[in-house]
Coordinates of C-alpha atoms and ligand atoms in Angstrom, one line a residue:
M512 CA 16.6 -20.4 -3.0
K513 CA 14.2 -18.9 -5.5
R514 CA 10.5 -19.0 -4.5
R515 CA 9.7 -21.2 -7.5
E516 CA 12.4 -23.7 -6.5
F517 CA 11.2 -23.7 -2.9
I518 CA 7.6 -24.5 -4.0
K519 CA 8.9 -27.2 -6.3
N520 CA 10.9 -28.7 -3.4
A521 CA 8.0 -28.4 -1.0
S522 CA 5.7 -30.3 -3.3
L523 CA 8.3 -33.1 -3.6
T524 CA 8.3 -33.4 0.2
G525 CA 4.5 -33.7 0.4
V526 CA 3.4 -30.1 1.3
G527 CA 2.2 -29.7 -2.3
L528 CA 0.3 -33.0 -2.0
A529 CA -1.6 -31.8 1.0
V530 CA -2.6 -28.6 -0.8
G531 CA -3.6 -30.7 -3.8
N532 CA -5.8 -32.9 -1.7
S533 CA -7.6 -30.0 -0.1
L534 CA -8.3 -28.6 -3.5
V535 CA -9.8 -31.8 -4.7
G536 CA -12.1 -31.9 -1.7
C537 CA -13.6 -28.4 -2.1
D538 CA -16.8 -27.5 -3.8
E539 CA -15.6 -25.7 -6.9
T540 CA -18.7 -23.5 -7.3
K541 CA -18.2 -22.0 -3.9
S542 CA -14.8 -20.5 -4.8
K543 CA -16.1 -18.6 -7.9
P544 CA -16.6 -14.9 -7.7
I545 CA -20.1 -13.9 -6.9
N546 CA -20.3 -11.5 -9.8
E547 CA -18.7 -13.3 -12.8
A548 CA -19.2 -10.1 -14.9
N549 CA -16.7 -8.3 -12.8
K550 CA -14.1 -11.0 -13.3
T551 CA -14.4 -11.2 -17.1
V552 CA -14.8 -7.6 -18.2
I553 CA -11.3 -6.3 -19.0
A554 CA -10.3 -2.7 -19.3
D555 CA -10.5 -1.0 -22.7
S556 CA -7.0 -1.7 -23.8
K557 CA -6.8 1.7 -25.6
R558 CA -7.0 3.3 -22.2
L559 CA -4.2 1.3 -20.7
P560 CA -1.8 1.5 -19.1
L561 CA -3.1 3.2 -16.0
V562 CA -1.5 4.3 -12.7
I563 CA -3.1 5.6 -9.5
A564 CA -1.4 6.6 -6.2
T565 CA -2.4 8.0 -2.8
W566 CA -1.9 11.7 -2.2
H567 CA -0.2 14.3 -4.5
V568 CA 2.7 12.4 -6.1
K569 CA 2.8 13.3 -9.7
E570 CA 6.6 12.6 -10.1
A571 CA 6.0 9.1 -8.8
T572 CA 3.1 8.4 -11.1
A573 CA 5.1 9.9 -14.0
K574 CA 7.9 7.5 -13.3
A575 CA 5.5 4.5 -13.2
M576 CA 3.9 5.6 -16.4
E577 CA 7.3 5.9 -18.1
V578 CA 8.1 2.3 -17.1
L579 CA 4.7 1.1 -18.5
Q580 CA 5.0 3.1 -21.7
A581 CA 8.4 1.5 -22.3
G582 CA 6.7 -1.9 -22.1
G583 CA 7.4 -2.6 -18.5
N584 CA 5.0 -4.5 -16.4
A585 CA 2.7 -3.3 -13.6
L586 CA 5.0 -4.7 -10.9
D587 CA 8.1 -2.8 -12.2
A588 CA 6.0 0.3 -12.5
V589 CA 4.7 0.3 -8.9
E590 CA 8.1 -0.5 -7.5
Q591 CA 9.9 2.3 -9.5
G592 CA 7.1 4.8 -8.8
C593 CA 7.3 4.2 -5.1
M594 CA 11.0 4.5 -5.2
V595 CA 10.7 8.1 -6.3
E596 CA 9.0 9.1 -3.0
E597 CA 11.3 6.9 -1.0
A598 CA 14.3 8.8 -2.3
N599 CA 12.6 12.2 -1.9
E600 CA 14.0 13.6 1.4
K601 CA 11.3 16.3 1.5
G602 CA 8.6 13.6 1.9
Q603 CA 8.5 13.1 5.7
S604 CA 6.3 10.0 5.8
V605 CA 8.3 7.7 3.6
G606 CA 11.9 6.5 3.0
K607 CA 14.8 8.7 3.5
G608 CA 13.8 11.8 5.5
G609 CA 10.8 10.1 7.1
L610 CA 9.9 11.3 10.6
P611 CA 11.3 9.0 13.3
D612 CA 9.6 7.2 16.2
R613 CA 9.6 8.8 19.6
D614 CA 13.2 7.5 20.2
G615 CA 14.5 9.1 17.0
N616 CA 14.7 5.9 14.9
V617 CA 13.3 6.0 11.3
T618 CA 11.7 2.6 10.7
L619 CA 10.0 1.7 7.4
D620 CA 7.1 -0.5 6.5
A621 CA 6.5 -1.6 2.8
C622 CA 4.9 -4.2 0.7
I623 CA 4.3 -5.3 -2.9
M624 CA 2.0 -7.6 -4.6
D625 CA 1.9 -9.0 -8.2
K626 CA -0.7 -10.3 -10.6
H627 CA -0.2 -13.8 -9.4
G628 CA -1.1 -12.9 -5.8
N629 CA 2.5 -13.3 -4.8
C630 CA 3.5 -10.7 -2.1
G631 CA 6.5 -9.6 -0.1
S632 CA 6.8 -7.2 2.8
V633 CA 9.2 -5.6 5.2
V634 CA 8.3 -4.2 8.6
Y635 CA 10.3 -2.1 11.0
L636 CA 13.2 -1.9 8.5
Q637 CA 16.0 0.5 9.4
N638 CA 18.8 2.2 7.4
I639 CA 17.6 1.2 4.0
T640 CA 15.9 3.8 1.8
H641 CA 14.2 1.6 -0.8
A642 CA 12.0 -0.6 1.5
V643 CA 9.7 -1.4 -1.4
S644 CA 12.6 -3.0 -3.3
V645 CA 13.5 -5.1 -0.3
A646 CA 9.9 -6.2 -0.1
R647 CA 10.1 -7.2 -3.7
K648 CA 13.2 -9.2 -3.0
V649 CA 11.5 -10.9 -0.1
M650 CA 8.7 -11.9 -2.5
E651 CA 11.0 -13.1 -5.3
E652 CA 14.0 -14.5 -3.6
T653 CA 12.8 -16.0 -0.3
P654 CA 10.2 -18.6 0.6
H655 CA 8.6 -16.0 2.9
V656 CA 6.2 -13.1 2.7
M657 CA 7.4 -10.9 5.5
L658 CA 10.7 -10.1 7.1
A659 CA 11.0 -7.8 10.2
G660 CA 13.6 -5.6 11.9
E661 CA 17.2 -6.7 12.0
G662 CA 16.5 -9.8 9.9
A663 CA 15.0 -7.6 7.1
K664 CA 17.9 -5.3 7.3
Q665 CA 20.5 -8.1 7.2
F666 CA 18.6 -9.6 4.2
A667 CA 18.7 -6.2 2.4
I668 CA 22.4 -5.7 3.0
S669 CA 23.2 -9.2 1.8
S670 CA 21.1 -8.4 -1.3
G671 CA 23.3 -5.5 -2.1
F672 CA 21.4 -2.5 -0.5
E673 CA 23.7 0.1 1.0
P674 CA 22.9 0.9 4.7
E675 CA 22.6 4.7 5.4
D676 CA 21.3 7.1 8.0
L677 CA 17.7 7.9 7.1
L678 CA 17.2 10.7 9.7
T679 CA 17.7 14.0 7.8
E680 CA 18.5 17.3 9.5
A681 CA 14.9 18.5 8.9
S682 CA 13.4 15.4 10.4
K683 CA 15.7 15.4 13.4
E684 CA 14.8 19.1 14.0
A685 CA 11.1 18.3 13.8
W686 CA 11.6 15.4 16.2
E687 CA 13.5 17.6 18.6
K688 CA 10.6 20.1 18.6
W689 CA 8.1 17.3 19.2
K690 CA 10.1 16.1 22.2
V691 CA 9.5 19.4 24.0
E692 CA 5.9 18.3 24.7
A693 CA 6.3 14.7 23.6
K694 CA 2.5 14.1 23.5
Y695 CA 2.0 10.3 23.8
K696 CA -0.6 10.1 21.1
P697 CA 0.8 10.5 17.6
I698 CA -0.9 13.3 15.8
I699 CA -2.2 12.6 12.4
N700 CA -1.9 15.4 10.0
I701 CA -4.9 14.8 7.8
E702 CA -3.9 17.1 5.0
N703 CA -0.3 16.4 4.3
H704 CA 0.6 12.7 4.1
D705 CA 2.9 11.3 1.6
T706 CA 2.9 7.7 2.5
I707 CA 2.7 6.3 -1.0
G708 CA 0.4 3.5 -2.1
M709 CA 0.4 2.8 -5.9
L710 CA -1.7 0.6 -8.1
A711 CA -1.0 0.0 -11.9
I712 CA -2.6 -1.9 -14.8
D713 CA -0.1 -2.5 -17.6
K714 CA -0.8 -2.9 -21.3
N715 CA -1.7 -6.6 -20.8
G716 CA -4.4 -5.7 -18.3
D717 CA -2.4 -7.1 -15.4
I718 CA -2.6 -5.4 -12.0
S719 CA 0.1 -4.9 -9.3
G720 CA 0.4 -2.8 -6.2
A721 CA 2.9 -1.4 -3.7
C722 CA 2.9 0.6 -0.5
T723 CA 5.7 2.2 1.4
T724 CA 5.9 4.4 4.5
S725 CA 7.8 5.5 7.6
G726 CA 4.5 5.1 9.4
L727 CA 3.2 7.5 12.0
A728 CA 5.5 10.2 13.2
Y729 CA 6.7 9.7 16.8
K730 CA 5.1 6.3 17.1
M731 CA 6.1 3.9 19.9
G732 CA 9.3 2.0 19.2
G733 CA 8.4 -1.3 17.5
R734 CA 5.0 0.0 16.2
V735 CA 4.0 -1.5 12.8
G736 CA 1.1 0.0 10.8
D737 CA -1.2 -1.3 8.1
S738 CA 1.1 -0.5 5.1
P739 CA 3.1 -3.8 5.1
I740 CA 0.2 -6.0 6.1
I741 CA -1.1 -7.8 3.1
G742 CA -4.9 -7.3 3.0
S743 CA -4.8 -4.3 5.2
G744 CA -2.5 -1.7 3.6
L745 CA -2.7 -3.3 0.1
F746 CA -4.5 -6.1 -1.7
V747 CA -4.3 -7.2 -5.4
D748 CA -6.5 -9.7 -7.0
N749 CA -5.7 -9.7 -10.7
E750 CA -9.2 -11.1 -11.6
I751 CA -11.0 -8.3 -9.7
G752 CA -9.0 -5.3 -8.9
A753 CA -6.8 -3.8 -6.2
C754 CA -6.9 -1.3 -3.3
V755 CA -4.3 0.5 -1.2
A756 CA -4.8 2.5 2.1
T757 CA -3.4 5.5 3.9
G758 CA -4.0 7.2 7.1
L759 CA -4.2 5.8 10.7
G760 CA -3.1 2.2 10.1
E761 CA -4.6 0.8 13.3
E762 CA -8.1 1.6 12.0
V763 CA -7.3 0.0 8.6
V764 CA -5.9 -3.2 10.2
K765 CA -9.0 -3.5 12.4
T766 CA -11.2 -3.7 9.3
V767 CA -8.7 -5.5 7.0
G768 CA -9.5 -2.5 4.7
S769 CA -7.8 -3.3 1.3
F770 CA -9.0 -6.9 1.2
L771 CA -12.5 -5.7 2.1
V772 CA -12.5 -3.2 -0.8
V773 CA -11.4 -5.9 -3.2
E774 CA -14.0 -8.3 -1.9
L775 CA -16.7 -5.7 -2.2
M776 CA -15.7 -5.1 -5.8
R777 CA -15.9 -8.9 -6.3
Q778 CA -19.5 -8.7 -5.2
G779 CA -20.3 -6.1 -7.9
K780 CA -19.5 -2.7 -6.3
S781 CA -17.6 -0.1 -8.3
P782 CA -14.2 0.9 -6.9
Q783 CA -15.9 4.1 -5.6
E784 CA -18.8 2.3 -3.9
A785 CA -16.3 -0.2 -2.4
C786 CA -14.1 2.5 -0.9
E787 CA -17.1 4.2 0.5
E788 CA -18.4 1.1 2.1
A789 CA -15.0 0.3 3.7
I790 CA -14.8 3.8 5.2
N791 CA -18.4 3.3 6.4
R792 CA -17.3 0.2 8.3
I793 CA -14.8 2.4 10.3
V794 CA -17.0 5.4 11.0
T795 CA -20.2 3.5 11.9
K796 CA -18.5 1.4 14.6
P797 CA -20.1 2.0 18.0
N798 CA -17.9 4.6 19.7
S799 CA -15.8 5.3 16.7
N800 CA -13.7 8.4 17.3
F801 CA -13.3 9.0 13.6
K802 CA -13.2 12.8 14.0
D803 CA -9.7 12.3 15.4
F804 CA -8.1 10.4 12.5
Q805 CA -8.0 10.1 8.8
V806 CA -8.2 7.0 6.6
G807 CA -8.3 7.0 2.8
Y808 CA -8.6 4.3 0.2
I809 CA -7.9 4.3 -3.5
A810 CA -9.0 1.3 -5.7
V811 CA -9.1 0.1 -9.3
N812 CA -11.0 -2.7 -10.9
K813 CA -10.2 -4.9 -13.8
K814 CA -12.3 -2.6 -16.1
G815 CA -9.9 0.2 -15.3
E816 CA -12.5 2.1 -13.3
T817 CA -11.0 3.9 -10.3
G818 CA -12.3 5.3 -7.0
S819 CA -11.1 7.0 -3.9
Y820 CA -12.7 8.0 -0.6
S821 CA -11.7 9.2 2.9
I822 CA -13.1 10.1 6.2
H823 CA -12.0 13.7 6.1
Q824 CA -11.5 16.3 3.4
W825 CA -8.2 16.9 1.7
F826 CA -7.3 13.3 0.8
S827 CA -6.4 13.1 -2.9
M828 CA -5.4 10.5 -5.5
T829 CA -2.9 11.1 -8.3
K830 CA -4.0 9.4 -11.5
F831 CA -2.1 9.0 -14.8
Q832 CA -4.2 7.8 -17.8
D833 CA -4.6 8.8 -21.4
G834 CA -1.6 11.1 -21.2
V835 CA -3.0 13.1 -18.3
N836 CA -1.2 13.0 -14.9
E837 CA -3.6 14.7 -12.5
Q838 CA -4.4 15.1 -8.8
I839 CA -8.0 14.3 -8.0
Q840 CA -9.6 15.5 -4.7
S841 CA -11.4 12.6 -3.0
D842 CA -15.0 12.8 -1.8
Y843 CA -15.2 12.2 1.9
Y844 CA -17.5 11.2 4.7
N845 CA -17.3 13.9 7.4
K846 CA -19.1 16.9 6.0
S847 CA -20.4 18.1 9.3
Ligands
SD4_1280 C1 0.6 3.9 9.0 N1 -0.9 4.0 7.1 O1 1.7 3.6 9.3 C2 0.4 4.5 7.6 C3 0.6 5.9 7.7 C4 0.1 6.7 6.5 O2 -0.1 8.6 5.4 O3 -0.5 6.2 5.6 N2 0.3 8.0 6.5 O4 -0.3 3.8 9.8

């Protein structure tokens, strides 16, 4: 059943009525954005479309821009942009060729969110390269937001995705080397991630986002990170802006990072200020061991302004705007 049909049916059975009643009962002024200016100022349409992504992924942003220039919407752009990295076997943090968990299984997390606030996600998905596309199907073709594990895989196969072995020779070799010492704690390589989070604004000024990853290398079996968790790894509010995260997912989840960034923008902060504040929330926690891990955020607001910030050096954002596809080094917190 299509999502729209499900909602229609739900309202006939009374679910919609309950939602309607609760809306009637609420104080309308309280649900308005604190800073109305942020809501109403739209990006200079001459500078649209715009794409940003985590890390150095120019081929992915180029693909997304191609979709946007051809008149595609932001949702198509972020999906197709992310698919480039998923198919890239050299990228060992995403899709095919992703590094496995400690038992040798490649498990993928991904999500996607559109201009209406609809979202879909898959967690612990195995044997399907294009996790972001499965997430989109969850959003568009099921009444759910999130599917996990075997259920997600069966849904993907029944939707026409071909199952395949995602563990490449290179990733298998790296895993076998890791097994020699098999350190319990996954080591975060703070300089060379390629988990991809992407945000786009199309010619109409509408925003969408997506995120896809194989998660931490050599994680425990069953581990799920921030990337498929709406509000943590990704959040889009088409009236305000969007944010996507990368790095140690556990720390992002604990602060609901991407939702936090969007809410800070709603209160009037620029994307840069909002990313900095969200990183501050992590590093200023009592007993934070932030020296041992990386987190990075990128964000865009409705005006088309962008920002990025991380805990440590070497996080970067790829940005494609005004015909320029460039890698921009992020400012960072830990300068000691
Ligand atoms: C996770 N946030 O699974 C992901 C990993 C990541 O670049 O972003 N790596 O925790």
